[in-house]
Coordinates of C-alpha atoms in Angstrom, one line a residue:
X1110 CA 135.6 110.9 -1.5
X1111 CA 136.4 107.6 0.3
X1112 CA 134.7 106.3 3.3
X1113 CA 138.0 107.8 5.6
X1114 CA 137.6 111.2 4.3
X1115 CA 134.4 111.2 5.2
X1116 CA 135.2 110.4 8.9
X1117 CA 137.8 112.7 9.3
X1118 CA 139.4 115.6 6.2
X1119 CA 142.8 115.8 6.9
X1120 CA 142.4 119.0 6.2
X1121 CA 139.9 119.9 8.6
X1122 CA 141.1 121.3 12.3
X1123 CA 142.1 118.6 14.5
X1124 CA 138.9 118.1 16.0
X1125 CA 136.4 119.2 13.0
X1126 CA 135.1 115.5 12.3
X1127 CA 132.7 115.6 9.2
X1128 CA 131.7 112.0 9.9
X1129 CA 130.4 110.0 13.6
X1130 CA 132.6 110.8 16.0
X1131 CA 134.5 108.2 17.3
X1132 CA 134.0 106.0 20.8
X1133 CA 135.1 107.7 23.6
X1134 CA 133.8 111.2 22.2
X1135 CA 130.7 113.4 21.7
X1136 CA 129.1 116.1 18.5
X1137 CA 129.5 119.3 20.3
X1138 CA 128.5 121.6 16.9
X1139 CA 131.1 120.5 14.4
X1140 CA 133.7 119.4 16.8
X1141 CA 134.5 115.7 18.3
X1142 CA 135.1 116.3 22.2
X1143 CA 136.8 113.6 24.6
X1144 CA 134.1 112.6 27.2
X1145 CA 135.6 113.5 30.5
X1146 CA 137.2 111.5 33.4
X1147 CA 133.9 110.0 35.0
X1148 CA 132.0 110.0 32.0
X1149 CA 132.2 107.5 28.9
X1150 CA 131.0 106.3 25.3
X1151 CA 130.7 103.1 24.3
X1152 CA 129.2 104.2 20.8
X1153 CA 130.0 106.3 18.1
X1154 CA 128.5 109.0 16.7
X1155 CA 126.9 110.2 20.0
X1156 CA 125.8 113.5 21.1
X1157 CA 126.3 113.1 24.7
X1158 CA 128.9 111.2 26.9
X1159 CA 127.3 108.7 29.6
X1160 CA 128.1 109.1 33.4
X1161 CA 129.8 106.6 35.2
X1162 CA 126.7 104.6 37.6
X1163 CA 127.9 104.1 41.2
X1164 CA 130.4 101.1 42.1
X1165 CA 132.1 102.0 38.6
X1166 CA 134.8 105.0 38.1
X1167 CA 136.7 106.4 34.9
X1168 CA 140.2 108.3 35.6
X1169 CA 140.6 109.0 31.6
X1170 CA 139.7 111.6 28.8
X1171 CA 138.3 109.9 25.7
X1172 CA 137.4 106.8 27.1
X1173 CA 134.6 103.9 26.0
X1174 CA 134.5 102.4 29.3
X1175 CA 134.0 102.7 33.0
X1176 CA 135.7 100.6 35.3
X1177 CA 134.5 98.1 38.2
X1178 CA 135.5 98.6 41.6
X1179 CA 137.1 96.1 43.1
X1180 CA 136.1 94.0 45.9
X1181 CA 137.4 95.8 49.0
X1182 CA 136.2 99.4 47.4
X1183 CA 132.9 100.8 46.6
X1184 CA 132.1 104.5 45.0
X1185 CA 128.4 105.5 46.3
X1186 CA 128.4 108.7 44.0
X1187 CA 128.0 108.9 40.0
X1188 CA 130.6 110.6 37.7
X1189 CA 133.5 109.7 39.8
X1190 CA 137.3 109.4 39.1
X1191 CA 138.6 106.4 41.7
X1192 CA 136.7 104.0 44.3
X1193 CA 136.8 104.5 47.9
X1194 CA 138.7 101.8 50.2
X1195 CA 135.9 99.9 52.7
X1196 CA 136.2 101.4 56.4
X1197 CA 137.5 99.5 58.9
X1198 CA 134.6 97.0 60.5
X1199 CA 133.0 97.1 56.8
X1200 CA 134.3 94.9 53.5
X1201 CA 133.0 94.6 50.3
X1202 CA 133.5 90.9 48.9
X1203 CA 131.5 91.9 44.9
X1204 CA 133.1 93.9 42.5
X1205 CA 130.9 97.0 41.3
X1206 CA 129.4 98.0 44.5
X1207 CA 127.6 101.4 45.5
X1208 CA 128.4 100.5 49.4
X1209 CA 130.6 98.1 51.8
X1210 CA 128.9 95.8 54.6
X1211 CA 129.2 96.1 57.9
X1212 CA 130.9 92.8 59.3
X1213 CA 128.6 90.4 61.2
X1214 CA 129.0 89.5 65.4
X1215 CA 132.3 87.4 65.8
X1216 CA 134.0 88.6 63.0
X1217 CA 136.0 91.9 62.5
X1218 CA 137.9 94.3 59.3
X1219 CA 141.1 95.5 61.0
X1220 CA 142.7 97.5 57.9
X1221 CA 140.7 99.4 55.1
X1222 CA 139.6 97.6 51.7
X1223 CA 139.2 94.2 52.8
X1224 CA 137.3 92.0 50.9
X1225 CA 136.1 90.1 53.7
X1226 CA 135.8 89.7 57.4
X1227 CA 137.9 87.7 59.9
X1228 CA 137.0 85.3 62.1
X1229 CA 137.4 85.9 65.9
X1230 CA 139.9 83.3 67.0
X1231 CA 138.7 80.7 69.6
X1232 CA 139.2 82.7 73.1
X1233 CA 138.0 85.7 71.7
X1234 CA 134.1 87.4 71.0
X1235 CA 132.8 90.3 68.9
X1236 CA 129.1 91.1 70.0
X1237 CA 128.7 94.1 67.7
X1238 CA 128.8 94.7 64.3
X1239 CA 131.1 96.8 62.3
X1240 CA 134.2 96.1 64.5
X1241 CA 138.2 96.2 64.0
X1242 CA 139.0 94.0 66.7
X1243 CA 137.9 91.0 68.9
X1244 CA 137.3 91.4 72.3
X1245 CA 139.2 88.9 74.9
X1246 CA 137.1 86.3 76.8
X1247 CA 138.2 87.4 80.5
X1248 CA 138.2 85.4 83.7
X1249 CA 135.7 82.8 84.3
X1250 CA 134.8 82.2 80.5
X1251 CA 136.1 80.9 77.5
X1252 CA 135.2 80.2 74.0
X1253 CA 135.6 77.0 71.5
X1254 CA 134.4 78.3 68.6
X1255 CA 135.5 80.3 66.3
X1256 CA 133.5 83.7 65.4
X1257 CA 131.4 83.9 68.3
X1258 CA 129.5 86.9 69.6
X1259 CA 129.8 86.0 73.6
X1260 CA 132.3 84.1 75.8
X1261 CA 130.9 80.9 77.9
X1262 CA 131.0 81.2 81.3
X1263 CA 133.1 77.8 82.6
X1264 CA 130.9 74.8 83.9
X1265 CA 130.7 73.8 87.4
X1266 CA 133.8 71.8 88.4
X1267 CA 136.1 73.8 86.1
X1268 CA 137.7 77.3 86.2
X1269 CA 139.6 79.9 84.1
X1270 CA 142.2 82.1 85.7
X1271 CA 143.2 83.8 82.3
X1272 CA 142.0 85.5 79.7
X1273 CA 142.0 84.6 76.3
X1274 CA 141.1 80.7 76.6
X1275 CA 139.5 78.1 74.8
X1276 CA 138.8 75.3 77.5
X1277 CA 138.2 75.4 81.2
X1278 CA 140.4 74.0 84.1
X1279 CA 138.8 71.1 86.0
X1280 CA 138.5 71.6 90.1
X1281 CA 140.4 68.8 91.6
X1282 CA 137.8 66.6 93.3
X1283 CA 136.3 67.5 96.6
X1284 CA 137.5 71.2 95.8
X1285 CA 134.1 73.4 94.5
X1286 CA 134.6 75.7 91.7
X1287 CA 133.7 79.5 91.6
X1288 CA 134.7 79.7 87.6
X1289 CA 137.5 81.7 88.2
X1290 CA 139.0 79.5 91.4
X1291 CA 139.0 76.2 92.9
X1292 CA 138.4 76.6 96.6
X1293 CA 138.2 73.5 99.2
X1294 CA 134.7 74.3 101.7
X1295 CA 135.2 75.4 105.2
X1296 CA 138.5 76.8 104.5

């Protein structure tokens, strides 16, 4: 017999494989089986499929390989079929992860499967973590710098009437300051 006969009679049933089953598929008695979406086989001639670890998936029958998530995805579980978009407030900015991260203070995920935070834009803060939105620096403060955690609260001889600022006012002279007015004293 030659070496393909031996792999595979043609006269055999469909599946009957005489020989090492081929990648993708497992010895179950006499037949070749497909491994099974979330499972694969890089080898041939196995007796077993392998389970796809976490941060990887497998949609296919028959299949050598198991796919990375992408950045913006993760897949906690084993076994699985498709990776899971990050939350909003997380990302994931690796490829073939288990889990997303929470973004850091001054920073923020607005829409699900990012692959990495935002910055809070000068005039705005984040203090917590895990956000979808900045918070507006209100009266009396301002910020700078981008990706801040806190507003600053405007030095003496300036003020802020609105919200949303990167710089102070300055008090015209002889007027005193309150950080949110100018005022002249005794009036």
């Amino acid at each position: 017999m030659n070496e393909s006969c031996l792999r595979m009679c043609t006269n055999a049933p469909s599946t009957q494989f005489l020989g090492d089953c081929p990648v993708g598929h497992y010895r179950a008695n006499n037949d070749c089986l497909p491994c099974g979406p979330g499972y694969r086989q890089k080898d041939e001639g196995q007796y077993h499929c392998n389970i796809c670890p976490s941060g990887t998936y497998n949609p296919y029958w028959g299949n050598r390989f198991c796919y990375h998530c992408p950045q913006g995805y993760h897949q906690p579980g084993t076994g699985q079929t498709g990776c899971l978009k990050c939350d909003v407030g997380y990302y994931q900015d690796k490829d073939r992860q288990a889990f997303c991260k929470e973004c850091g203070e001054g920073h923020f995920a607005d829409e699900p499967g990012m692959a990495e935070c935002e910055e809070c834009p000068p005039g705005y803060k984040q203090p917590n973590t895990g956000e979808n939105h900045c918070k507006v620096c209100k009266e009396g403060t301002y910020q700078d710098i981008p990706s801040q955690p806190h507003c600053k609260k405007c030095p003496i001889g300036t003020y802020q009437d609105e919200k949303g600022k990167d710089t102070c006012k300055s008090c015209p002279s002889a007027i005193v300051e309150e950080s949110t007015v100018c005022y002249t004293p005794g009036y």
